[in-house]
Coordinates of C-alpha atoms and ligand atoms in Angstrom, one line a residue:
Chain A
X1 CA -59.3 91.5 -83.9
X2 CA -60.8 91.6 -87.6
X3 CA -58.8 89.0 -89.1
X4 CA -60.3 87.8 -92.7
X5 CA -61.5 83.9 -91.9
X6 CA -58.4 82.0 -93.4
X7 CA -55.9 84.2 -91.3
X8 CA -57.4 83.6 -88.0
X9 CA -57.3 80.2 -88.8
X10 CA -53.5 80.2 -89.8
X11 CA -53.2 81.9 -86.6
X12 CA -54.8 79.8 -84.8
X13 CA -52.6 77.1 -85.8
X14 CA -49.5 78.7 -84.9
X15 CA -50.8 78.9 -81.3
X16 CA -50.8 75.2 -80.8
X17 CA -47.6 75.6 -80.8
X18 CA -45.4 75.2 -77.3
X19 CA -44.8 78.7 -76.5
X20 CA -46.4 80.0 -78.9
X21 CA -48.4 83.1 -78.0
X22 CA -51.2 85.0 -80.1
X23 CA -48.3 87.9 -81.0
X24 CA -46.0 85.1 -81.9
X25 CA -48.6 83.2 -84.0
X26 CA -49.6 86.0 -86.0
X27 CA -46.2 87.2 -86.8
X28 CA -45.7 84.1 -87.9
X29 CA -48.9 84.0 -90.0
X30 CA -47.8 87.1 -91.6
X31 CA -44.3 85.7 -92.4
X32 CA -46.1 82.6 -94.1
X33 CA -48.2 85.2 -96.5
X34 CA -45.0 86.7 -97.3
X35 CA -43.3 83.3 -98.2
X36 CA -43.8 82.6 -102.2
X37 CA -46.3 79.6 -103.2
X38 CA -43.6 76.7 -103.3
X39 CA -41.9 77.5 -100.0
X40 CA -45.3 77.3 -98.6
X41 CA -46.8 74.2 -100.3
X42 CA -43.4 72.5 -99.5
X43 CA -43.8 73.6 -95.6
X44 CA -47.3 72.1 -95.6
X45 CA -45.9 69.0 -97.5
X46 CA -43.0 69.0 -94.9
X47 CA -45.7 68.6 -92.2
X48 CA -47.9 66.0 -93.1
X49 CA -44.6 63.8 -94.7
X50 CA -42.9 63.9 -90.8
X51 CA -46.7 62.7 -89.3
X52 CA -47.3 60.1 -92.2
X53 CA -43.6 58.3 -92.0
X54 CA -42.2 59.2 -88.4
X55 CA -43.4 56.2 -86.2
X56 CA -41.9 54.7 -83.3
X57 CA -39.0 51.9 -84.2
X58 CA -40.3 48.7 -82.7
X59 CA -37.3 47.7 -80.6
X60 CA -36.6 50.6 -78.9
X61 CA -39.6 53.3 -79.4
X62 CA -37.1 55.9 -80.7
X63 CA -39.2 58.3 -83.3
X64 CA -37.9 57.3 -87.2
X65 CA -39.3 56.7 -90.6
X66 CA -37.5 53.3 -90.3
X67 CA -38.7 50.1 -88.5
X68 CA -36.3 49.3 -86.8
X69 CA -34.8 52.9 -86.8
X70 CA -31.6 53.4 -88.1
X71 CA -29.6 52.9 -84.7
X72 CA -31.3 49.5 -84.1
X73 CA -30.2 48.7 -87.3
X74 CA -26.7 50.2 -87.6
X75 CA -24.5 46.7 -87.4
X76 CA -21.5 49.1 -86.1
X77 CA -23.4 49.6 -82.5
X78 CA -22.7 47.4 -80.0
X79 CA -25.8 45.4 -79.6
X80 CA -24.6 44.4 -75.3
X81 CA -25.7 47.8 -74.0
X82 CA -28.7 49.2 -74.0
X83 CA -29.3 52.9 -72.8
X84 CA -32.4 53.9 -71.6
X85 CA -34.7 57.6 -72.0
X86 CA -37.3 59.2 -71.1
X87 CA -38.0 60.7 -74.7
X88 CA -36.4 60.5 -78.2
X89 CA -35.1 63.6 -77.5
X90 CA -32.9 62.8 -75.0
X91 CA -31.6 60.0 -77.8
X92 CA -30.7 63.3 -80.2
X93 CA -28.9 64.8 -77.1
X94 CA -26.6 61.4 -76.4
X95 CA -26.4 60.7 -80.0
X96 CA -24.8 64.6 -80.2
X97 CA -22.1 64.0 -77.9
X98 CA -21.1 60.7 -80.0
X99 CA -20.0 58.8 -76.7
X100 CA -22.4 56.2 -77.2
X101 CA -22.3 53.1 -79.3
X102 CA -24.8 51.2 -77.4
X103 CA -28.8 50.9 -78.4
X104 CA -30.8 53.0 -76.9
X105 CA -34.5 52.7 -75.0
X106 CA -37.0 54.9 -75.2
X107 CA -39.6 54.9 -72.1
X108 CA -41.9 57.7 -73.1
X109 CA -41.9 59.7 -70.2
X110 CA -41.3 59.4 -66.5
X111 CA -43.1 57.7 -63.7
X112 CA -45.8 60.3 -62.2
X113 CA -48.4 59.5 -60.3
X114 CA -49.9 63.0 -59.9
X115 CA -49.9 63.1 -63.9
X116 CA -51.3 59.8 -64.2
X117 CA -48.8 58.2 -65.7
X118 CA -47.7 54.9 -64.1
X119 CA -45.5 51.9 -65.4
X120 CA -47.6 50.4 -67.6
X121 CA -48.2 54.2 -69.6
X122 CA -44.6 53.6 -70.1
X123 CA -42.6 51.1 -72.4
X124 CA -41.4 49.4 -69.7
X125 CA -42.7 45.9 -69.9
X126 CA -41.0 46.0 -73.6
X127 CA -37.5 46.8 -72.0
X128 CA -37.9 43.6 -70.0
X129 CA -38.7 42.1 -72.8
X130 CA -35.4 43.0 -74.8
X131 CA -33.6 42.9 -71.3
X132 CA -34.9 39.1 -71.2
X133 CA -33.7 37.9 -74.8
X134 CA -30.5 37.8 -72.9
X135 CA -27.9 39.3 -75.3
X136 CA -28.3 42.2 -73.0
X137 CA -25.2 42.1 -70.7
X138 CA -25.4 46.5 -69.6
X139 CA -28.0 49.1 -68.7
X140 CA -27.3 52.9 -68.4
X141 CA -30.6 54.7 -67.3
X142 CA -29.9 57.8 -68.5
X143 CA -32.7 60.1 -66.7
X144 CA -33.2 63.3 -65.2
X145 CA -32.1 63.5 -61.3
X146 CA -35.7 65.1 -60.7
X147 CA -38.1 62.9 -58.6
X148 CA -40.0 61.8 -61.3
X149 CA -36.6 60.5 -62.7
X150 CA -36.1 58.9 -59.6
X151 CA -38.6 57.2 -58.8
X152 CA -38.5 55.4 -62.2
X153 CA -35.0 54.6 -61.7
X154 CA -36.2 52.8 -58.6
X155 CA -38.8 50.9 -59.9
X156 CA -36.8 50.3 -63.7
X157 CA -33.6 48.6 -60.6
X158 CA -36.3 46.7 -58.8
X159 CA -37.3 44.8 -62.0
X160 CA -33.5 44.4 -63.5
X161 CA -31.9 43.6 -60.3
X162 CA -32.8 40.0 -60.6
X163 CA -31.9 39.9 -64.1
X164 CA -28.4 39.8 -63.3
X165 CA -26.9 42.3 -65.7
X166 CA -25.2 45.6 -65.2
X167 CA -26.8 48.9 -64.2
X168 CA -25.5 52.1 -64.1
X169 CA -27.1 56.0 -64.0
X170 CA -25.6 58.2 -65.5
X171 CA -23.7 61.4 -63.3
X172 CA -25.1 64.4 -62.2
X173 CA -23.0 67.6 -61.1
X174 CA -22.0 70.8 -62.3
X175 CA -22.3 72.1 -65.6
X176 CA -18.9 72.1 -67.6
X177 CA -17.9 75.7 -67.6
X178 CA -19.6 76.5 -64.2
X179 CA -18.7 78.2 -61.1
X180 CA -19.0 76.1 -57.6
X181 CA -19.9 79.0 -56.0
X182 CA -23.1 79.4 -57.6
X183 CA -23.8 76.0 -57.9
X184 CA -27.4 75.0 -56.1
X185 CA -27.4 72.4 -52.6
X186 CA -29.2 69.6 -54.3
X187 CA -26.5 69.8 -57.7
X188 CA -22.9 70.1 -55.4
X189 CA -24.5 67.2 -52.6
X190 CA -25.0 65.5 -56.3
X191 CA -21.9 66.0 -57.7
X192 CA -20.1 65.0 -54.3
X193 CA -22.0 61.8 -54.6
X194 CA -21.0 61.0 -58.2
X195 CA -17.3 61.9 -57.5
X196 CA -15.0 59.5 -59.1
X197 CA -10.6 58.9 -58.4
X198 CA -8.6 60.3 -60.0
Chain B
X1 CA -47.2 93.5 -57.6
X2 CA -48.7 92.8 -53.7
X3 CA -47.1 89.4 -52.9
X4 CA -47.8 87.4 -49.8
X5 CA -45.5 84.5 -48.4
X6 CA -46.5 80.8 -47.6
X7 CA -45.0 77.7 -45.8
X8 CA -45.4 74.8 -48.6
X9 CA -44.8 71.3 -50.0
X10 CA -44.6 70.7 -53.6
X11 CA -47.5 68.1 -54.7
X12 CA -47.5 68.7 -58.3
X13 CA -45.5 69.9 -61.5
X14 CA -46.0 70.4 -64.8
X15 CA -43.8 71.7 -67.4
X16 CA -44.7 75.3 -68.9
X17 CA -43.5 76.5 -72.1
X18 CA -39.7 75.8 -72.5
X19 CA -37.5 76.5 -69.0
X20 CA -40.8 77.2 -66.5
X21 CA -42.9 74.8 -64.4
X22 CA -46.5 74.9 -63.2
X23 CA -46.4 74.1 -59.4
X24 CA -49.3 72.7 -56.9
X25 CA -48.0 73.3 -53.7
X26 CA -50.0 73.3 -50.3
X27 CA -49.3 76.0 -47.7
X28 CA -49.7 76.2 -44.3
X29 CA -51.5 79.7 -44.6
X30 CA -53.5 79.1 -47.8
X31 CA -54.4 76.0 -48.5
X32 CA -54.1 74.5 -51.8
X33 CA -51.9 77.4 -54.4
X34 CA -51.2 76.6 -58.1
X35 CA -48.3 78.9 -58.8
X36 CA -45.2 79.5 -61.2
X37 CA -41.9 79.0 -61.3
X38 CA -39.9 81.3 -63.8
X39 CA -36.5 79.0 -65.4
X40 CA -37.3 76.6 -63.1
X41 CA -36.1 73.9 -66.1
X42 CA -33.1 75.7 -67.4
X43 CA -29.9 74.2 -65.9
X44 CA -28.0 75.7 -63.0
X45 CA -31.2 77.4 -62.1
X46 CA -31.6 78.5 -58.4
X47 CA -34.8 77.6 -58.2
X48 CA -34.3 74.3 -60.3
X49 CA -34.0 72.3 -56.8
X50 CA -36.8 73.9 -54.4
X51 CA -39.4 73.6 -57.5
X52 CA -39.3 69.5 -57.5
X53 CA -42.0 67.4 -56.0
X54 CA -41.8 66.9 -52.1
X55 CA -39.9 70.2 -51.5
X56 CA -40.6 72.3 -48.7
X57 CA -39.9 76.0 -49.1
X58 CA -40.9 79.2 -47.8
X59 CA -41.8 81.1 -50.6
X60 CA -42.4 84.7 -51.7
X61 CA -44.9 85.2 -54.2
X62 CA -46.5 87.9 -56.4
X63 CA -50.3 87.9 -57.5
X64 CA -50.3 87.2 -61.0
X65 CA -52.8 87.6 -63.9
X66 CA -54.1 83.9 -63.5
X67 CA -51.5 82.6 -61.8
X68 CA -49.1 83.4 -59.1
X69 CA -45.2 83.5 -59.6
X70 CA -42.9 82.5 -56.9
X71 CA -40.4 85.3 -56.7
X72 CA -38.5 83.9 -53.8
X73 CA -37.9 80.2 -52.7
X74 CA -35.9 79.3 -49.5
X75 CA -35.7 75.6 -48.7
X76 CA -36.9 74.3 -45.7
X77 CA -36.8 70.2 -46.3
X78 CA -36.1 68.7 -49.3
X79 CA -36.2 64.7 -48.0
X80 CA -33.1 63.5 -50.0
X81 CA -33.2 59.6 -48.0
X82 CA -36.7 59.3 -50.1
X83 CA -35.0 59.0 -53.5
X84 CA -33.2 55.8 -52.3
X85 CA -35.9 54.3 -51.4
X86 CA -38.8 53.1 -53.9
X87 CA -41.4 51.7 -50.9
X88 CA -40.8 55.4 -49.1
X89 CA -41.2 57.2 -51.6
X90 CA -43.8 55.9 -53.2
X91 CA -45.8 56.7 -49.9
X92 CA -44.6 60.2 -50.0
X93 CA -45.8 60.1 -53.8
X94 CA -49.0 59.0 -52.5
X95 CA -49.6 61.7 -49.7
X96 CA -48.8 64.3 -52.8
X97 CA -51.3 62.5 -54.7
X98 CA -54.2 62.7 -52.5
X99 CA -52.8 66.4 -51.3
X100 CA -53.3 67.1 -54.9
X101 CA -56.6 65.5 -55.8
X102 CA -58.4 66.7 -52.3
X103 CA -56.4 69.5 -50.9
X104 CA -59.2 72.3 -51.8
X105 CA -61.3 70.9 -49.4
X106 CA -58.6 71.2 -46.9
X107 CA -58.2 75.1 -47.4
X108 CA -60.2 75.6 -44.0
X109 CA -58.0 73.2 -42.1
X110 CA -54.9 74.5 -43.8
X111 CA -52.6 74.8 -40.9
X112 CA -53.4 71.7 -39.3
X113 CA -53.0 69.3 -42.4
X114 CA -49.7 71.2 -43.6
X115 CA -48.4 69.7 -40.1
X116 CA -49.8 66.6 -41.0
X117 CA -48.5 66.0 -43.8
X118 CA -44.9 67.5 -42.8
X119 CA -45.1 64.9 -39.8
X120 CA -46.0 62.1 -42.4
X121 CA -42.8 63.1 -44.6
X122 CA -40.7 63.0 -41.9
X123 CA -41.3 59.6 -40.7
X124 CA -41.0 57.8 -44.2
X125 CA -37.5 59.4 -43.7
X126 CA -36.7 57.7 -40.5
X127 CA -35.5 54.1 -41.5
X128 CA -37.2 50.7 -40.2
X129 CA -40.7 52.3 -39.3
X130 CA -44.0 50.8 -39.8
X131 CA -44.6 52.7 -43.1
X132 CA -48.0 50.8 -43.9
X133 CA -49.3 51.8 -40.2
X134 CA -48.0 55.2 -40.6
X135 CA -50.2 55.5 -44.2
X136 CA -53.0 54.4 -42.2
X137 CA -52.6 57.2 -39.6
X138 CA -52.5 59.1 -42.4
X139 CA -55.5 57.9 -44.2
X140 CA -57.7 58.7 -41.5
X141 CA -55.9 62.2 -40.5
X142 CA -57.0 63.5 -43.7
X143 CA -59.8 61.9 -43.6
X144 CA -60.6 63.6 -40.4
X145 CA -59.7 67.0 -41.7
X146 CA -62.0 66.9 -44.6
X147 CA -64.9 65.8 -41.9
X148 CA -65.0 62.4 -43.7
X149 CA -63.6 60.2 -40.9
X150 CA -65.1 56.9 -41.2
X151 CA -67.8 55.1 -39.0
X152 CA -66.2 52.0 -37.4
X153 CA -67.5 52.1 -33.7
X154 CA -71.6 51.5 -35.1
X155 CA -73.3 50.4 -38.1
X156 CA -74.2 53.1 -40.6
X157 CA -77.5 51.6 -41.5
X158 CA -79.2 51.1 -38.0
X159 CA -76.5 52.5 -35.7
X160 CA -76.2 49.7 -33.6
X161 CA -72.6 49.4 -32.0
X162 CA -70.2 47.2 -33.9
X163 CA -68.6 43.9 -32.0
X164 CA -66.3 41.9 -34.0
X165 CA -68.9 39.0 -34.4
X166 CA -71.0 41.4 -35.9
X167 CA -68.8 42.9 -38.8
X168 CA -70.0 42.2 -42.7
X169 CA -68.4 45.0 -44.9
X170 CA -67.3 48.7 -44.9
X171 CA -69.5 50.6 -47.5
X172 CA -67.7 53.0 -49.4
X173 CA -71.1 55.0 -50.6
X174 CA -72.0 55.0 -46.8
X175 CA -69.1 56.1 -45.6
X176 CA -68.4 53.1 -42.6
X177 CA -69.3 49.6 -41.4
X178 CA -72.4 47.7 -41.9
X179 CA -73.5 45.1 -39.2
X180 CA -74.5 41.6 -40.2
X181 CA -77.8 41.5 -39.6
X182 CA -78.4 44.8 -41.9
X183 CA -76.1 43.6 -44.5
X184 CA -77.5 40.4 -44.6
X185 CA -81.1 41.6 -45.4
X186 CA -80.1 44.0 -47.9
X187 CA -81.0 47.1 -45.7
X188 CA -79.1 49.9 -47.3
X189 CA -81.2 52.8 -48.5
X190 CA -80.0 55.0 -51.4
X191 CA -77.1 54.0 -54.1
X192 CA -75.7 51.0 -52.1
X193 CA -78.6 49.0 -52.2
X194 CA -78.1 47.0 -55.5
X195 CA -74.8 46.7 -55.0
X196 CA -75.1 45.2 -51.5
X197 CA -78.2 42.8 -52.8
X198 CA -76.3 41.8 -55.7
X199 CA -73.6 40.5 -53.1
X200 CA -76.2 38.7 -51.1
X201 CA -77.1 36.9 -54.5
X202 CA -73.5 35.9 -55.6
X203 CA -72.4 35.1 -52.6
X204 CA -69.0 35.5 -50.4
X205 CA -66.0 33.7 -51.1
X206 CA -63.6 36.0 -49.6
X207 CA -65.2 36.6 -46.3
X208 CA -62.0 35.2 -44.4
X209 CA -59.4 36.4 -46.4
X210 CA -57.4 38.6 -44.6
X211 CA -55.3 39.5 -48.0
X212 CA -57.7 41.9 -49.7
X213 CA -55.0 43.5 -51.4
X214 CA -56.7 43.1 -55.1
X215 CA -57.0 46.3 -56.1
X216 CA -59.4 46.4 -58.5
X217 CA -62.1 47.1 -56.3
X218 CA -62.8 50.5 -56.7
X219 CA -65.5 50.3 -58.9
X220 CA -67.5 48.6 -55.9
X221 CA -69.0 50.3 -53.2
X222 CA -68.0 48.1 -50.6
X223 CA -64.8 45.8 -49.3
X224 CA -65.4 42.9 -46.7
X225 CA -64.6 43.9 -43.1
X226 CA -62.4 40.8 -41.2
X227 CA -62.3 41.2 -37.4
X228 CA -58.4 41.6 -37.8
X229 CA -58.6 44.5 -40.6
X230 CA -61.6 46.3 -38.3
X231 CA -59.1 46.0 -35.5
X232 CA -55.9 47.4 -37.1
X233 CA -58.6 51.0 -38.4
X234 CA -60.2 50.8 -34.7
X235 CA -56.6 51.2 -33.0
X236 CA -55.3 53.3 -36.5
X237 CA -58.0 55.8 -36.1
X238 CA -57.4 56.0 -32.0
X239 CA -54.0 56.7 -33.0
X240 CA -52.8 53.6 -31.2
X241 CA -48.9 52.6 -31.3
X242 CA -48.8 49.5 -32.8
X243 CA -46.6 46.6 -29.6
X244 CA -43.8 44.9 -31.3
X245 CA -45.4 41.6 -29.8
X246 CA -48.5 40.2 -30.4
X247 CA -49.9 37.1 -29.9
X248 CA -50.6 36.2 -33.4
X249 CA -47.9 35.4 -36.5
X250 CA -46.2 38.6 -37.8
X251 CA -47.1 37.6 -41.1
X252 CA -51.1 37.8 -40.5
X253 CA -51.1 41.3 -39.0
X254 CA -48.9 42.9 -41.9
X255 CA -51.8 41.2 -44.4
X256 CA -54.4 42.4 -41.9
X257 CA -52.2 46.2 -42.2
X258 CA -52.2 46.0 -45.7
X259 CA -55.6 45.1 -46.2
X260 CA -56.9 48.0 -43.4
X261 CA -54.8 50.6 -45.8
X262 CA -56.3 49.5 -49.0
X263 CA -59.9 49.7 -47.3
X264 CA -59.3 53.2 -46.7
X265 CA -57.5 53.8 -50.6
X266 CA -60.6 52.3 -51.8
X267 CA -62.4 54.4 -49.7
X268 CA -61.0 57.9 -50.6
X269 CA -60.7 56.9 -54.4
X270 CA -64.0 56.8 -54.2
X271 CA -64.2 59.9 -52.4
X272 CA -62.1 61.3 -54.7
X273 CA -63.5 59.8 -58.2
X274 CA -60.2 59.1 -59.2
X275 CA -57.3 56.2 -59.2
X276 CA -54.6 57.0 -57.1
X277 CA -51.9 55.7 -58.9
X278 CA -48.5 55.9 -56.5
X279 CA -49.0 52.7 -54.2
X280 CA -48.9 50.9 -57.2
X281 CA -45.6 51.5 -57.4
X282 CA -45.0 49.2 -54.5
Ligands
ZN1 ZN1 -34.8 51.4 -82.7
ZN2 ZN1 -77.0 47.5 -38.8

């Protein structure tokens, strides 16, 4: 490739991007060279202003500008119940679905030992923390039904039990819309197991 | 696309780009296989389930560019009891781990260790067994594989055989026990030596502790040897079945268990170069 210097570096770039590949990143250079002066200098600005101000809120690791982020200080949630991620995207996806009035946790990841990433990589000793100021009367763990997800569902219940609050996990079954048919072993034996009366 | 098809347990997963997974898997006809698995993250995926951690599957796959794609996945085990269970599965974790961090040097063995392993997955599902022994057995399977097994019956320094009056510690950079006598005089040639001497000039406060369940001690090359801990590897490593009686409290032969299991963790971490991180958990 004979890319003049400053485009291979724009390129570059656009290939640390996830799932980003070289044809991808240099479309997207060429898009950028198209775009006029302002929109470009205000995309740059964009991206250093989200790194400068985004940090995570003290109380419950969610990603904001704020400290504490704007749920942790919304007086309208209901301060009893605290839900608890793997990542602050997971809050976005809850937060969507505008079922939840609780505060939320953010554990940065899962349990995974082959990763390297054990309980103290995680935010978990700060949960206990909250858990322990004792206005905390609920838990949801809401976490992927993977075995990562698992196993630090089993290790979060091990250090609540004692703590006497409640704990729930969230359900796992078929997706709204889907066919039973289709549906894999591991999601129906699931979904059987999370079944609730009618 | 040639494809071949494998026997394997999942050991490892990383996510790849935004529905795919990177797997580690170890076959029973290949060894160690890093391989991927197309949509294995988008919901209602087929393969969602045989691509987690601990699976067993027969798989199809095609030779790939630098990787290998799993084309077809047929369940074999999935071991659902573990994920009730956080003592089990941490073990199973554990087994992954080490599968993970030593299985290339298994690729010779393939066949036999793939048994192993299955064998050691299957009886962390079985409720109320000695799961600590069972690591153990483990332990020193793989470490048998790998041609690693280590030296219990004599000393590693002067090859004199071992009598429980005789026992100091087991040397990690030696690769077994040391007798008194040797350890005593600081006669270990090569990389153990300073450590050993340095020993000798601090002294020994834990020589009858039976708990040696401090972790920390990876970063020295040796852990003391008890009569009790050297027992439990001896009868461990002659795959012995442990009696439900025994003439001493309950309590002192788990500690003695527990110690003889984090000997050998100590042992392959350092081995391995690495932490394992999954009896933690425990
Ligand atoms: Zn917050
Ligand atoms: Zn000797």
């Amino acid at each position: 490739m004979y890319y003049t210097p400053p485009l291979a570096k724009l390129i570059e770039q656009f290939q640390k991007f996830p799932g980003v590949g070289p044809k991808s990143a240099q479309r997207m250079a060429f898009f950028v060279l198209g775009m006029n002066h302002d929109s470009v200098k205000g995309f740059a600005a964009a991206l250093v202003e989200a790194k400068d101000k985004i940090r995570n809120c003290s109380h419950c690791f969610h990603l904001s500008a704020f400290d504490p982020c704007e749920i942790c200080s919304n007086q309208k949630r209901e301060k009893q119940t605290i839900c608890v991620v793997a990542e602050s995207r997971d809050v976005i996806a809850l937060e969507r679905t505008g079922e939840f009035r609780g505060l939320y946790h953010v554990l940065n990841g899962l349990i995974s030992p082959m990763e390297g990433r054990g309980p103290d990589e995680l935010s978990i000793r700060d949960l206990l923390g909250r858990v322990q100021g004792g206005e905390i009367k609920e838990i949801i763990l809401a976490i992927n039904p993977t075995i990562e997800g698992d196993t630090t569902v089993l290790y979060l219940s091990k250090l609540l039990k004692p703590l006497s609050l409640k704990i729930t996990r969230i359900a796992f079954g078929l997706p709204v819309g889907s066919d039973l048919e289709y549906a894999d072993d591991s999601t129906l034996s699931k979904a059987l197991e999370g079944r609730r009366e009618l | 696309m040639p494809t071949y098809s494998v026997r394997a347990i999942n050991v490892g997963t990383f996510n790849l780009g935004e529905a795919d997974k990177i797997i580690t898997l170890f076959s029973a006809e290949r060894g160690l296989i890093r391989a991927v698995a197309k949509g294995a993250r988008k919901p209602g995926s087929k393969i969602a389930g045989r691509a987690e951690l601990l699976a067993v599957n027969k798989l199809l796959l095609a030779n790939g560019k630098s990787l290998d794609i799993i084309t077809q996945a047929e369940g074999i085990e999935s071991f659902k009891s573990l994920r009730n269970d956080l003592d089990r599965l941490s073990y199973a974790l554990y087994y992954a781990e080490l599968t993970c961090n030593l299985g290339q040097g298994l690729n010779q063995e393939s066949e036999l260790y793939f048994d192993v392993f299955l064998k050691a997955l299957r009886q962390l599902c079985q409720a109320g067994g000695n799961y600590i022994y069972h690591c153990l057995n483990f332990q020193l399977s793989l470490l048998d594989l790998l041609g690693l097994r280590p030296e219990l019956d004599s000393c590693v320094v002067c090859r004199k055989r071992l009598i429980e009056s005789d026992l100091s510690v087991f040397h990690h950079e030696l690769g077994g026990a040391i007798c008194n006598e040797c350890f005593s005089k600081g006669n270990v040639e090569g990389k153990g030596r300073r450590s050993v001497l340095h020993l000798a000039e601090t002294g020994n406060n834990y020589r009858h502790n039976e708990d040696l369940s401090s972790k920390d001690t990876f970063s020295s090359h040796f852990t003391y040897l008890t009569p009790l801990v050297w027992k439990k590897l001896i009868l461990a490593a002659a795959n012995y079945c442990a009696p439900a009686h025994h003439n001493v409290q309950a309590e002192v032969i788990d500690k003695a268990l527990v110690a003889a299991r984090n000997l050998l963790e100590t042992y392959i971490e350092h081995l391995a170069g690495k932490k394992m991180k999954a009896l933690d958990l425990i």
